[in-house]
Amino acid sequence: MPIQKVEKIWMDGRLVDWDDATIHVLSHTLHYGSGVFEGIRAYATADGPAVFRLTDHIRRLHESARMLLIEVPFSVAQIVEAVKETVRVNNVEECYIRPLIYLGYGEMGLNPLPCPVNVSVACWPWGTYLGDEGIRHGVRMKISSWRRQDPNMIPPAAKVTGLYVNSSLAKVEALKAGYDEAILLNTAGYVSECTGENIFVVKDGTIYTPPLAAGALDGITRDSVRTIAGDLGYQLVEANLLRSDLYIADEAFLTGTAAEIVPIRSVDDRMIGEPGEMTRKIQETYFAAIRGQVEAYKGWVEHVRT
Ligand code: PMP
């Protein structure tokens, strides 16, 4: 689905017209994948649009930059404000938000340190990433032949633009084989995560998810699910998972800002089936929480109008 254009994009402290949000073709990040970014969503609430866990996302953005020795010219508070302003001026009730820190035009070569650091924030309305049908009935997953990068190649904890070539390779492979989404194993052969989502399985009433050391991103939805599962009285354990653990799961689901919470219907054609009760309850609670409808989780929604 093409990006749905809105009015303005925030670039380095000012709002520019959507069509003028362009950069030089010799920008460093375009050549070497040296940017860091975030994916965030804003949802309609009773008090207007609110961004889900905005400050946590921008903190992670700053941490991604720190891992790459990028000095960000805007503080966390300034980028939080930039996101709110971008959502406000574009008059969108619900949207996806893409902050990006990129190295601009200045120098070429593999040393990124002398390059100028630029920051942009865009938002646009974006429906369910893996489809409404997927959210209701689950998606068909394929274990990729591509491995997640080892943490000593590119830190998977950082949302680095170049890292996503790995995700794209896996995604395309899965789509071309007729599946909805891919699961990546790490170089040791354990399950790490999906192309842009964390993964969970349920076995005998316990929820399992791979540890960050397996190469999974410290997902904000993953963290929200941890809290929700605990509050629902479910036990959640971080453990290395084998592909066979996915094949024999009672329930399974993936989590991510773009995808939200999506049940897994099958893995490599081994059926898991319709979403199970624990998956449904977590999903239901999450969908209420993001719209500010759960008292206990109201601190997660950050309103754009004060
Ligand atoms: N893993 C990867 C590789 C991702 O890109 C994302 C999306 N940011 C996630 C997991 C899920 O993270 P979050 O819940 O913070 O969106």
PDB file of C-alpha atoms and ligand atoms in Angstrom:
ATOM      1  CA  MET A   1       0.000   0.000   0.000  1.00  0.00           C
ATOM      2  CA  PRO A   2       1.530   3.362  -0.993  1.00  0.00           C
ATOM      3  CA  ILE A   3       2.302   5.820   1.800  1.00  0.00           C
ATOM      4  CA  GLN A   4      -0.700   8.068   2.400  1.00  0.00           C
ATOM      5  CA  LYS A   5       0.541  11.606   2.059  1.00  0.00           C
ATOM      6  CA  VAL A   6      -0.199  14.218   4.736  1.00  0.00           C
ATOM      7  CA  GLU A   7       0.797  17.886   4.996  1.00  0.00           C
ATOM      8  CA  LYS A   8       4.055  18.320   6.871  1.00  0.00           C
ATOM      9  CA  ILE A   9       7.257  16.557   7.872  1.00  0.00           C
ATOM     10  CA  TRP A  10       9.517  17.753  10.700  1.00  0.00           C
ATOM     11  CA  MET A  11      13.130  18.171   9.587  1.00  0.00           C
ATOM     12  CA  ASP A  12      15.866  19.428  11.898  1.00  0.00           C
ATOM     13  CA  GLY A  13      13.606  21.651  13.940  1.00  0.00           C
ATOM     14  CA  ARG A  14      11.166  22.947  11.369  1.00  0.00           C
ATOM     15  CA  LEU A  15       8.065  21.712   9.609  1.00  0.00           C
ATOM     16  CA  VAL A  16       8.412  21.455   5.851  1.00  0.00           C
ATOM     17  CA  ASP A  17       5.847  20.640   3.194  1.00  0.00           C
ATOM     18  CA  TRP A  18       5.569  16.896   2.532  1.00  0.00           C
ATOM     19  CA  ASP A  19       6.891  17.197  -1.039  1.00  0.00           C
ATOM     20  CA  ASP A  20       9.864  19.310   0.059  1.00  0.00           C
ATOM     21  CA  ALA A  21      11.133  16.765   2.607  1.00  0.00           C
ATOM     22  CA  THR A  22      14.045  15.706   0.388  1.00  0.00           C
ATOM     23  CA  ILE A  23      17.755  15.027   0.966  1.00  0.00           C
ATOM     24  CA  HIS A  24      20.944  15.069  -1.120  1.00  0.00           C
ATOM     25  CA  VAL A  25      21.734  11.887  -3.072  1.00  0.00           C
ATOM     26  CA  LEU A  26      25.203  11.827  -1.502  1.00  0.00           C
ATOM     27  CA  SER A  27      23.836  11.589   2.035  1.00  0.00           C
ATOM     28  CA  HIS A  28      25.949   9.098   3.974  1.00  0.00           C
ATOM     29  CA  THR A  29      23.065   6.992   5.283  1.00  0.00           C
ATOM     30  CA  LEU A  30      21.746   6.380   1.776  1.00  0.00           C
ATOM     31  CA  HIS A  31      25.038   4.708   0.842  1.00  0.00           C
ATOM     32  CA  TYR A  32      26.024   2.851   3.998  1.00  0.00           C
ATOM     33  CA  GLY A  33      22.834   2.231   6.002  1.00  0.00           C
ATOM     34  CA  SER A  34      24.212   4.334   8.847  1.00  0.00           C
ATOM     35  CA  GLY A  35      20.927   5.751  10.155  1.00  0.00           C
ATOM     36  CA  VAL A  36      18.839   4.834  13.169  1.00  0.00           C
ATOM     37  CA  PHE A  37      15.077   5.031  13.359  1.00  0.00           C
ATOM     38  CA  GLU A  38      11.914   4.276  15.261  1.00  0.00           C
ATOM     39  CA  GLY A  39       8.444   3.043  14.417  1.00  0.00           C
ATOM     40  CA  ILE A  40       5.713   4.426  16.642  1.00  0.00           C
ATOM     41  CA  ARG A  41       1.923   4.595  16.516  1.00  0.00           C
ATOM     42  CA  ALA A  42      -0.588   7.169  17.622  1.00  0.00           C
ATOM     43  CA  TYR A  43      -4.152   6.090  18.394  1.00  0.00           C
ATOM     44  CA  ALA A  44      -7.442   7.904  18.854  1.00  0.00           C
ATOM     45  CA  THR A  45      -8.408   8.145  22.504  1.00  0.00           C
ATOM     46  CA  ALA A  46     -11.276   9.866  24.329  1.00  0.00           C
ATOM     47  CA  ASP A  47      -8.919  12.858  24.775  1.00  0.00           C
ATOM     48  CA  GLY A  48      -7.724  13.050  21.180  1.00  0.00           C
ATOM     49  CA  PRO A  49      -4.756  11.365  19.514  1.00  0.00           C
ATOM     50  CA  ALA A  50      -2.168   9.863  21.847  1.00  0.00           C
ATOM     51  CA  VAL A  51       1.186   8.337  21.028  1.00  0.00           C
ATOM     52  CA  PHE A  52       1.785   4.935  22.558  1.00  0.00           C
ATOM     53  CA  ARG A  53       4.862   4.881  24.816  1.00  0.00           C
ATOM     54  CA  LEU A  54       6.375   7.811  22.928  1.00  0.00           C
ATOM     55  CA  THR A  55       9.104   8.639  25.455  1.00  0.00           C
ATOM     56  CA  ASP A  56      10.243   5.000  25.584  1.00  0.00           C
ATOM     57  CA  HIS A  57      10.527   4.945  21.801  1.00  0.00           C
ATOM     58  CA  ILE A  58      12.574   8.136  21.693  1.00  0.00           C
ATOM     59  CA  ARG A  59      14.829   6.867  24.471  1.00  0.00           C
ATOM     60  CA  ARG A  60      15.462   3.758  22.382  1.00  0.00           C
ATOM     61  CA  LEU A  61      16.162   5.994  19.375  1.00  0.00           C
ATOM     62  CA  HIS A  62      18.809   7.843  21.382  1.00  0.00           C
ATOM     63  CA  GLU A  63      20.279   4.538  22.559  1.00  0.00           C
ATOM     64  CA  SER A  64      20.453   3.272  18.967  1.00  0.00           C
ATOM     65  CA  ALA A  65      22.367   6.453  18.058  1.00  0.00           C
ATOM     66  CA  ARG A  66      24.669   6.042  21.027  1.00  0.00           C
ATOM     67  CA  MET A  67      25.612   2.518  19.920  1.00  0.00           C
ATOM     68  CA  LEU A  68      26.643   3.980  16.566  1.00  0.00           C
ATOM     69  CA  LEU A  69      28.538   6.929  18.130  1.00  0.00           C
ATOM     70  CA  ILE A  70      26.076   9.333  16.548  1.00  0.00           C
ATOM     71  CA  GLU A  71      25.727  12.563  18.504  1.00  0.00           C
ATOM     72  CA  VAL A  72      22.081  13.546  18.264  1.00  0.00           C
ATOM     73  CA  PRO A  73      21.601  17.323  18.059  1.00  0.00           C
ATOM     74  CA  PHE A  74      18.164  17.080  19.745  1.00  0.00           C
ATOM     75  CA  SER A  75      17.395  15.807  23.241  1.00  0.00           C
ATOM     76  CA  VAL A  76      14.858  13.087  23.989  1.00  0.00           C
ATOM     77  CA  ALA A  77      12.433  15.777  25.212  1.00  0.00           C
ATOM     78  CA  GLN A  78      12.888  17.811  22.017  1.00  0.00           C
ATOM     79  CA  ILE A  79      12.201  14.819  19.752  1.00  0.00           C
ATOM     80  CA  VAL A  80       9.194  13.828  21.890  1.00  0.00           C
ATOM     81  CA  GLU A  81       7.841  17.336  21.335  1.00  0.00           C
ATOM     82  CA  ALA A  82       8.672  17.149  17.606  1.00  0.00           C
ATOM     83  CA  VAL A  83       6.617  13.953  17.300  1.00  0.00           C
ATOM     84  CA  LYS A  84       3.641  15.493  19.085  1.00  0.00           C
ATOM     85  CA  GLU A  85       3.860  18.602  16.916  1.00  0.00           C
ATOM     86  CA  THR A  86       4.034  16.526  13.720  1.00  0.00           C
ATOM     87  CA  VAL A  87       0.951  14.508  14.676  1.00  0.00           C
ATOM     88  CA  ARG A  88      -0.877  17.705  15.728  1.00  0.00           C
ATOM     89  CA  VAL A  89      -0.225  19.736  12.595  1.00  0.00           C
ATOM     90  CA  ASN A  90      -1.171  16.900  10.280  1.00  0.00           C
ATOM     91  CA  ASN A  91      -4.575  16.523  11.923  1.00  0.00           C
ATOM     92  CA  VAL A  92      -4.469  12.754  11.994  1.00  0.00           C
ATOM     93  CA  GLU A  93      -6.341  10.790  14.640  1.00  0.00           C
ATOM     94  CA  GLU A  94      -4.399   7.579  14.175  1.00  0.00           C
ATOM     95  CA  CYS A  95      -1.087   7.208  12.389  1.00  0.00           C
ATOM     96  CA  TYR A  96       2.262   5.530  12.134  1.00  0.00           C
ATOM     97  CA  ILE A  97       5.223   7.732  13.059  1.00  0.00           C
ATOM     98  CA  ARG A  98       8.726   7.382  11.673  1.00  0.00           C
ATOM     99  CA  PRO A  99      11.511   9.357  13.387  1.00  0.00           C
ATOM    100  CA  LEU A 100      14.844   8.969  11.587  1.00  0.00           C
ATOM    101  CA  ILE A 101      18.340  10.075  12.513  1.00  0.00           C
ATOM    102  CA  TYR A 102      20.501  10.027   9.427  1.00  0.00           C
ATOM    103  CA  LEU A 103      23.951  11.128   8.397  1.00  0.00           C
ATOM    104  CA  GLY A 104      23.640  13.724   5.735  1.00  0.00           C
ATOM    105  CA  TYR A 105      25.654  15.226   2.943  1.00  0.00           C
ATOM    106  CA  GLY A 106      29.210  16.239   3.783  1.00  0.00           C
ATOM    107  CA  GLU A 107      31.752  13.487   3.523  1.00  0.00           C
ATOM    108  CA  MET A 108      31.861  10.056   1.912  1.00  0.00           C
ATOM    109  CA  GLY A 109      33.690   6.959   3.116  1.00  0.00           C
ATOM    110  CA  LEU A 110      33.325   4.436   5.862  1.00  0.00           C
ATOM    111  CA  ASN A 111      34.145   6.784   8.702  1.00  0.00           C
ATOM    112  CA  PRO A 112      30.789   8.329   9.540  1.00  0.00           C
ATOM    113  CA  LEU A 113      32.028  10.547  12.361  1.00  0.00           C
ATOM    114  CA  PRO A 114      32.591  13.757  10.346  1.00  0.00           C
ATOM    115  CA  CYS A 115      29.137  13.661   8.708  1.00  0.00           C
ATOM    116  CA  PRO A 116      26.358  16.041   9.699  1.00  0.00           C
ATOM    117  CA  VAL A 117      23.617  14.440  11.807  1.00  0.00           C
ATOM    118  CA  ASN A 118      20.053  15.123  10.656  1.00  0.00           C
ATOM    119  CA  VAL A 119      16.757  14.279  12.294  1.00  0.00           C
ATOM    120  CA  SER A 120      13.350  13.909  10.681  1.00  0.00           C
ATOM    121  CA  VAL A 121       9.900  12.912  11.906  1.00  0.00           C
ATOM    122  CA  ALA A 122       7.146  11.877   9.504  1.00  0.00           C
ATOM    123  CA  CYS A 123       3.706  10.465  10.150  1.00  0.00           C
ATOM    124  CA  TRP A 124       0.939   9.074   7.983  1.00  0.00           C
ATOM    125  CA  PRO A 125      -2.193   6.966   8.376  1.00  0.00           C
ATOM    126  CA  TRP A 126      -1.228   3.303   8.126  1.00  0.00           C
ATOM    127  CA  GLY A 127      -3.631   0.416   8.711  1.00  0.00           C
ATOM    128  CA  THR A 128      -2.788  -3.033  10.012  1.00  0.00           C
ATOM    129  CA  TYR A 129       0.654  -4.121   8.824  1.00  0.00           C
ATOM    130  CA  LEU A 130      -0.118  -7.827   8.441  1.00  0.00           C
ATOM    131  CA  GLY A 131      -3.785  -7.350   7.529  1.00  0.00           C
ATOM    132  CA  ASP A 132      -7.084  -7.390   9.458  1.00  0.00           C
ATOM    133  CA  GLU A 133      -7.535 -11.044   8.582  1.00  0.00           C
ATOM    134  CA  GLY A 134      -4.144 -11.809  10.136  1.00  0.00           C
ATOM    135  CA  ILE A 135      -5.061 -10.025  13.368  1.00  0.00           C
ATOM    136  CA  ARG A 136      -8.297 -12.035  13.616  1.00  0.00           C
ATOM    137  CA  HIS A 137      -7.283 -15.469  12.362  1.00  0.00           C
ATOM    138  CA  GLY A 138      -3.493 -15.535  12.443  1.00  0.00           C
ATOM    139  CA  VAL A 139      -0.669 -15.412   9.921  1.00  0.00           C
ATOM    140  CA  ARG A 140       1.321 -18.109   8.174  1.00  0.00           C
ATOM    141  CA  MET A 141       4.985 -18.006   9.093  1.00  0.00           C
ATOM    142  CA  LYS A 142       8.084 -19.417   7.441  1.00  0.00           C
ATOM    143  CA  ILE A 143      11.432 -19.945   9.111  1.00  0.00           C
ATOM    144  CA  SER A 144      13.887 -18.063   6.975  1.00  0.00           C
ATOM    145  CA  SER A 145      16.997 -19.478   5.390  1.00  0.00           C
ATOM    146  CA  TRP A 146      18.594 -16.154   6.361  1.00  0.00           C
ATOM    147  CA  ARG A 147      20.042 -15.909   9.871  1.00  0.00           C
ATOM    148  CA  ARG A 148      19.648 -12.923  12.167  1.00  0.00           C
ATOM    149  CA  GLN A 149      22.938 -11.025  12.348  1.00  0.00           C
ATOM    150  CA  ASP A 150      25.145 -12.001  15.219  1.00  0.00           C
ATOM    151  CA  PRO A 151      25.296  -9.254  17.906  1.00  0.00           C
ATOM    152  CA  ASN A 152      28.999  -8.904  17.071  1.00  0.00           C
ATOM    153  CA  MET A 153      28.213  -8.059  13.450  1.00  0.00           C
ATOM    154  CA  ILE A 154      25.640  -5.299  13.934  1.00  0.00           C
ATOM    155  CA  PRO A 155      24.013  -4.930  17.350  1.00  0.00           C
ATOM    156  CA  PRO A 156      20.413  -6.095  16.921  1.00  0.00           C
ATOM    157  CA  ALA A 157      19.572  -3.932  19.943  1.00  0.00           C
ATOM    158  CA  ALA A 158      19.992  -0.885  17.718  1.00  0.00           C
ATOM    159  CA  LYS A 159      17.371  -0.022  15.122  1.00  0.00           C
ATOM    160  CA  VAL A 160      19.959   0.645  12.420  1.00  0.00           C
ATOM    161  CA  THR A 161      18.659   1.239   8.899  1.00  0.00           C
ATOM    162  CA  GLY A 162      21.300  -1.054   7.336  1.00  0.00           C
ATOM    163  CA  LEU A 163      20.299  -3.921   9.623  1.00  0.00           C
ATOM    164  CA  TYR A 164      16.966  -4.112   7.852  1.00  0.00           C
ATOM    165  CA  VAL A 165      18.477  -5.522   4.670  1.00  0.00           C
ATOM    166  CA  ASN A 166      18.538  -8.773   6.640  1.00  0.00           C
ATOM    167  CA  SER A 167      14.859  -8.389   7.500  1.00  0.00           C
ATOM    168  CA  SER A 168      13.946  -7.516   3.907  1.00  0.00           C
ATOM    169  CA  LEU A 169      15.726 -10.589   2.539  1.00  0.00           C
ATOM    170  CA  ALA A 170      13.785 -12.786   4.942  1.00  0.00           C
ATOM    171  CA  LYS A 171      10.496 -10.990   4.271  1.00  0.00           C
ATOM    172  CA  VAL A 172      10.776 -11.314   0.489  1.00  0.00           C
ATOM    173  CA  GLU A 173      11.764 -14.965   0.743  1.00  0.00           C
ATOM    174  CA  ALA A 174       8.690 -15.686   2.888  1.00  0.00           C
ATOM    175  CA  LEU A 175       6.312 -13.708   0.643  1.00  0.00           C
ATOM    176  CA  LYS A 176       7.589 -15.334  -2.536  1.00  0.00           C
ATOM    177  CA  ALA A 177       7.087 -18.750  -0.966  1.00  0.00           C
ATOM    178  CA  GLY A 178       3.465 -17.821  -0.213  1.00  0.00           C
ATOM    179  CA  TYR A 179       3.757 -17.048   3.517  1.00  0.00           C
ATOM    180  CA  ASP A 180       2.884 -13.850   5.394  1.00  0.00           C
ATOM    181  CA  GLU A 181       5.985 -13.303   7.478  1.00  0.00           C
ATOM    182  CA  ALA A 182       9.388 -14.802   8.343  1.00  0.00           C
ATOM    183  CA  ILE A 183      11.011 -15.989  11.547  1.00  0.00           C
ATOM    184  CA  LEU A 184      14.775 -15.651  11.812  1.00  0.00           C
ATOM    185  CA  LEU A 185      17.031 -18.017  13.722  1.00  0.00           C
ATOM    186  CA  ASN A 186      20.306 -16.684  15.086  1.00  0.00           C
ATOM    187  CA  THR A 187      23.741 -18.026  14.140  1.00  0.00           C
ATOM    188  CA  ALA A 188      23.517 -20.554  17.005  1.00  0.00           C
ATOM    189  CA  GLY A 189      20.269 -21.880  15.531  1.00  0.00           C
ATOM    190  CA  TYR A 190      17.878 -20.561  18.176  1.00  0.00           C
ATOM    191  CA  VAL A 191      14.792 -18.498  17.377  1.00  0.00           C
ATOM    192  CA  SER A 192      15.490 -14.753  17.548  1.00  0.00           C
ATOM    193  CA  GLU A 193      12.509 -12.811  16.195  1.00  0.00           C
ATOM    194  CA  CYS A 194      10.586 -11.953  13.030  1.00  0.00           C
ATOM    195  CA  THR A 195      11.519  -9.344  10.418  1.00  0.00           C
ATOM    196  CA  GLY A 196      10.004  -6.473  12.416  1.00  0.00           C
ATOM    197  CA  GLU A 197       8.342  -8.216  15.350  1.00  0.00           C
ATOM    198  CA  ASN A 198       9.168 -10.207  18.464  1.00  0.00           C
ATOM    199  CA  ILE A 199       7.795 -13.717  18.848  1.00  0.00           C
ATOM    200  CA  PHE A 200       6.011 -15.545  21.681  1.00  0.00           C
ATOM    201  CA  VAL A 201       4.791 -19.109  22.076  1.00  0.00           C
ATOM    202  CA  VAL A 202       2.471 -20.689  24.627  1.00  0.00           C
ATOM    203  CA  LYS A 203       3.066 -24.251  25.818  1.00  0.00           C
ATOM    204  CA  ASP A 204       1.150 -25.910  28.643  1.00  0.00           C
ATOM    205  CA  GLY A 205      -0.100 -22.572  29.954  1.00  0.00           C
ATOM    206  CA  THR A 206       3.303 -20.825  30.055  1.00  0.00           C
ATOM    207  CA  ILE A 207       4.350 -18.076  27.649  1.00  0.00           C
ATOM    208  CA  TYR A 208       7.888 -18.185  26.254  1.00  0.00           C
ATOM    209  CA  THR A 209       9.832 -15.564  24.323  1.00  0.00           C
ATOM    210  CA  PRO A 210      13.490 -15.556  23.242  1.00  0.00           C
ATOM    211  CA  PRO A 211      15.879 -13.500  25.397  1.00  0.00           C
ATOM    212  CA  LEU A 212      17.465 -10.345  23.958  1.00  0.00           C
ATOM    213  CA  ALA A 213      20.754 -12.266  23.824  1.00  0.00           C
ATOM    214  CA  ALA A 214      19.156 -14.458  21.133  1.00  0.00           C
ATOM    215  CA  GLY A 215      19.282 -11.396  18.862  1.00  0.00           C
ATOM    216  CA  ALA A 216      15.814 -10.016  19.528  1.00  0.00           C
ATOM    217  CA  LEU A 217      15.132  -6.299  19.662  1.00  0.00           C
ATOM    218  CA  ASP A 218      14.003  -5.020  23.065  1.00  0.00           C
ATOM    219  CA  GLY A 219      10.534  -4.441  21.655  1.00  0.00           C
ATOM    220  CA  ILE A 220       8.245  -1.971  23.337  1.00  0.00           C
ATOM    221  CA  THR A 221       5.223  -4.104  22.449  1.00  0.00           C
ATOM    222  CA  ARG A 222       7.133  -7.103  23.848  1.00  0.00           C
ATOM    223  CA  ASP A 223       7.623  -5.179  27.073  1.00  0.00           C
ATOM    224  CA  SER A 224       3.942  -4.159  27.144  1.00  0.00           C
ATOM    225  CA  VAL A 225       2.957  -7.811  26.667  1.00  0.00           C
ATOM    226  CA  ARG A 226       5.186  -8.779  29.571  1.00  0.00           C
ATOM    227  CA  THR A 227       3.271  -6.368  31.846  1.00  0.00           C
ATOM    228  CA  ILE A 228      -0.149  -7.333  30.477  1.00  0.00           C
ATOM    229  CA  ALA A 229       0.579 -11.070  30.762  1.00  0.00           C
ATOM    230  CA  GLY A 230       1.731 -10.610  34.368  1.00  0.00           C
ATOM    231  CA  ASP A 231      -1.395  -8.642  35.233  1.00  0.00           C
ATOM    232  CA  LEU A 232      -3.555 -11.356  33.659  1.00  0.00           C
ATOM    233  CA  GLY A 233      -1.841 -13.881  35.922  1.00  0.00           C
ATOM    234  CA  TYR A 234       0.097 -15.608  33.131  1.00  0.00           C
ATOM    235  CA  GLN A 235       3.620 -16.848  33.582  1.00  0.00           C
ATOM    236  CA  LEU A 236       6.076 -15.511  31.023  1.00  0.00           C
ATOM    237  CA  VAL A 237       9.558 -16.947  30.691  1.00  0.00           C
ATOM    238  CA  GLU A 238      12.489 -15.830  28.544  1.00  0.00           C
ATOM    239  CA  ALA A 239      14.122 -18.897  27.040  1.00  0.00           C
ATOM    240  CA  ASN A 240      16.012 -19.982  23.962  1.00  0.00           C
ATOM    241  CA  LEU A 241      13.587 -21.645  21.568  1.00  0.00           C
ATOM    242  CA  LEU A 242      14.230 -24.257  18.908  1.00  0.00           C
ATOM    243  CA  ARG A 243      12.296 -24.271  15.661  1.00  0.00           C
ATOM    244  CA  SER A 244      10.594 -27.453  16.886  1.00  0.00           C
ATOM    245  CA  ASP A 245       9.252 -25.504  19.893  1.00  0.00           C
ATOM    246  CA  LEU A 246       7.379 -23.380  17.356  1.00  0.00           C
ATOM    247  CA  TYR A 247       6.056 -26.428  15.510  1.00  0.00           C
ATOM    248  CA  ILE A 248       4.453 -27.901  18.641  1.00  0.00           C
ATOM    249  CA  ALA A 249       3.266 -24.671  20.310  1.00  0.00           C
ATOM    250  CA  ASP A 250      -0.268 -24.557  21.731  1.00  0.00           C
ATOM    251  CA  GLU A 251      -0.496 -20.879  20.776  1.00  0.00           C
ATOM    252  CA  ALA A 252       1.921 -18.400  19.231  1.00  0.00           C
ATOM    253  CA  PHE A 253       1.861 -14.722  18.391  1.00  0.00           C
ATOM    254  CA  LEU A 254       4.102 -11.910  17.267  1.00  0.00           C
ATOM    255  CA  THR A 255       4.330  -8.357  18.573  1.00  0.00           C
ATOM    256  CA  GLY A 256       5.465  -5.053  17.109  1.00  0.00           C
ATOM    257  CA  THR A 257       4.379  -1.458  16.813  1.00  0.00           C
ATOM    258  CA  ALA A 258       3.468  -1.746  13.130  1.00  0.00           C
ATOM    259  CA  ALA A 259       2.028  -5.276  13.338  1.00  0.00           C
ATOM    260  CA  GLU A 260       0.547  -4.810  16.851  1.00  0.00           C
ATOM    261  CA  ILE A 261      -0.326  -8.275  18.245  1.00  0.00           C
ATOM    262  CA  VAL A 262      -0.880 -10.915  15.603  1.00  0.00           C
ATOM    263  CA  PRO A 263      -1.627 -14.584  16.238  1.00  0.00           C
ATOM    264  CA  ILE A 264       0.466 -17.153  14.390  1.00  0.00           C
ATOM    265  CA  ARG A 265      -1.641 -19.685  12.517  1.00  0.00           C
ATOM    266  CA  SER A 266       1.121 -21.971  11.305  1.00  0.00           C
ATOM    267  CA  VAL A 267       4.903 -22.264  11.162  1.00  0.00           C
ATOM    268  CA  ASP A 268       6.426 -24.006   8.131  1.00  0.00           C
ATOM    269  CA  ASP A 269       2.956 -25.499   7.466  1.00  0.00           C
ATOM    270  CA  ARG A 270       2.709 -27.057  10.948  1.00  0.00           C
ATOM    271  CA  MET A 271      -0.720 -25.916  12.101  1.00  0.00           C
ATOM    272  CA  ILE A 272      -1.202 -24.027  15.333  1.00  0.00           C
ATOM    273  CA  GLY A 273      -4.695 -22.981  14.313  1.00  0.00           C
ATOM    274  CA  GLU A 274      -7.117 -20.248  15.335  1.00  0.00           C
ATOM    275  CA  PRO A 275      -5.880 -17.845  18.051  1.00  0.00           C
ATOM    276  CA  GLY A 276      -5.992 -19.400  21.522  1.00  0.00           C
ATOM    277  CA  GLU A 277      -7.484 -17.920  24.656  1.00  0.00           C
ATOM    278  CA  MET A 278      -4.295 -16.468  26.120  1.00  0.00           C
ATOM    279  CA  THR A 279      -3.382 -14.824  22.833  1.00  0.00           C
ATOM    280  CA  ARG A 280      -6.872 -13.361  22.531  1.00  0.00           C
ATOM    281  CA  LYS A 281      -6.895 -11.965  26.065  1.00  0.00           C
ATOM    282  CA  ILE A 282      -3.493 -10.342  25.645  1.00  0.00           C
ATOM    283  CA  GLN A 283      -4.534  -8.957  22.263  1.00  0.00           C
ATOM    284  CA  GLU A 284      -7.812  -7.604  23.638  1.00  0.00           C
ATOM    285  CA  THR A 285      -6.093  -5.916  26.587  1.00  0.00           C
ATOM    286  CA  TYR A 286      -3.421  -4.414  24.333  1.00  0.00           C
ATOM    287  CA  PHE A 287      -5.968  -2.991  21.887  1.00  0.00           C
ATOM    288  CA  ALA A 288      -7.816  -1.347  24.770  1.00  0.00           C
ATOM    289  CA  ALA A 289      -4.578  -0.111  26.375  1.00  0.00           C
ATOM    290  CA  ILE A 290      -3.291   1.652  23.248  1.00  0.00           C
ATOM    291  CA  ARG A 291      -6.499   3.682  23.083  1.00  0.00           C
ATOM    292  CA  GLY A 292      -6.254   4.707  26.738  1.00  0.00           C
ATOM    293  CA  GLN A 293      -9.157   2.500  27.841  1.00  0.00           C
ATOM    294  CA  VAL A 294      -7.333   0.599  30.586  1.00  0.00           C
ATOM    295  CA  GLU A 295      -6.858   2.579  33.780  1.00  0.00           C
ATOM    296  CA  ALA A 296      -3.707   0.689  34.804  1.00  0.00           C
ATOM    297  CA  TYR A 297      -1.989   1.460  31.494  1.00  0.00           C
ATOM    298  CA  LYS A 298      -3.008   5.099  31.022  1.00  0.00           C
ATOM    299  CA  GLY A 299       0.602   6.118  31.643  1.00  0.00           C
ATOM    300  CA  TRP A 300       1.490   4.468  28.326  1.00  0.00           C
ATOM    301  CA  VAL A 301      -0.520   6.903  26.211  1.00  0.00           C
ATOM    302  CA  GLU A 302       1.035  10.317  25.640  1.00  0.00           C
ATOM    303  CA  HIS A 303      -1.458  12.873  24.354  1.00  0.00           C
ATOM    304  CA  VAL A 304      -0.437  15.198  21.561  1.00  0.00           C
ATOM    305  CA  ARG A 305      -2.764  17.992  22.712  1.00  0.00           C
ATOM    306  CA  THR A 306      -2.235  19.203  26.247  1.00  0.00           C
TER     307      THR A 306
HETATM  308  N1  PMP B   1      12.065  -6.678  16.129  1.00  0.00           N
HETATM  309  C1  PMP B   1      12.437  -5.902  15.099  1.00  0.00           C
HETATM  310  C2  PMP B   1      13.560  -6.332  14.242  1.00  0.00           C
HETATM  311  C3  PMP B   1      11.751  -4.705  14.844  1.00  0.00           C
HETATM  312  O1  PMP B   1      12.108  -3.929  13.826  1.00  0.00           O
HETATM  313  C4  PMP B   1      10.664  -4.342  15.657  1.00  0.00           C
HETATM  314  C5  PMP B   1       9.902  -3.075  15.371  1.00  0.00           C
HETATM  315  N2  PMP B   1      10.506  -1.966  15.958  1.00  0.00           N
HETATM  316  C6  PMP B   1      10.311  -5.177  16.718  1.00  0.00           C
HETATM  317  C7  PMP B   1      11.042  -6.349  16.925  1.00  0.00           C
HETATM  318  C8  PMP B   1       9.180  -4.834  17.654  1.00  0.00           C
HETATM  319  O2  PMP B   1       9.527  -3.728  18.427  1.00  0.00           O
HETATM  320  P1  PMP B   1       8.423  -2.727  18.946  1.00  0.00           P
HETATM  321  O3  PMP B   1       7.443  -3.538  19.695  1.00  0.00           O
HETATM  322  O4  PMP B   1       9.172  -1.789  19.836  1.00  0.00           O
HETATM  323  O5  PMP B   1       7.828  -2.055  17.775  1.00  0.00           O
END
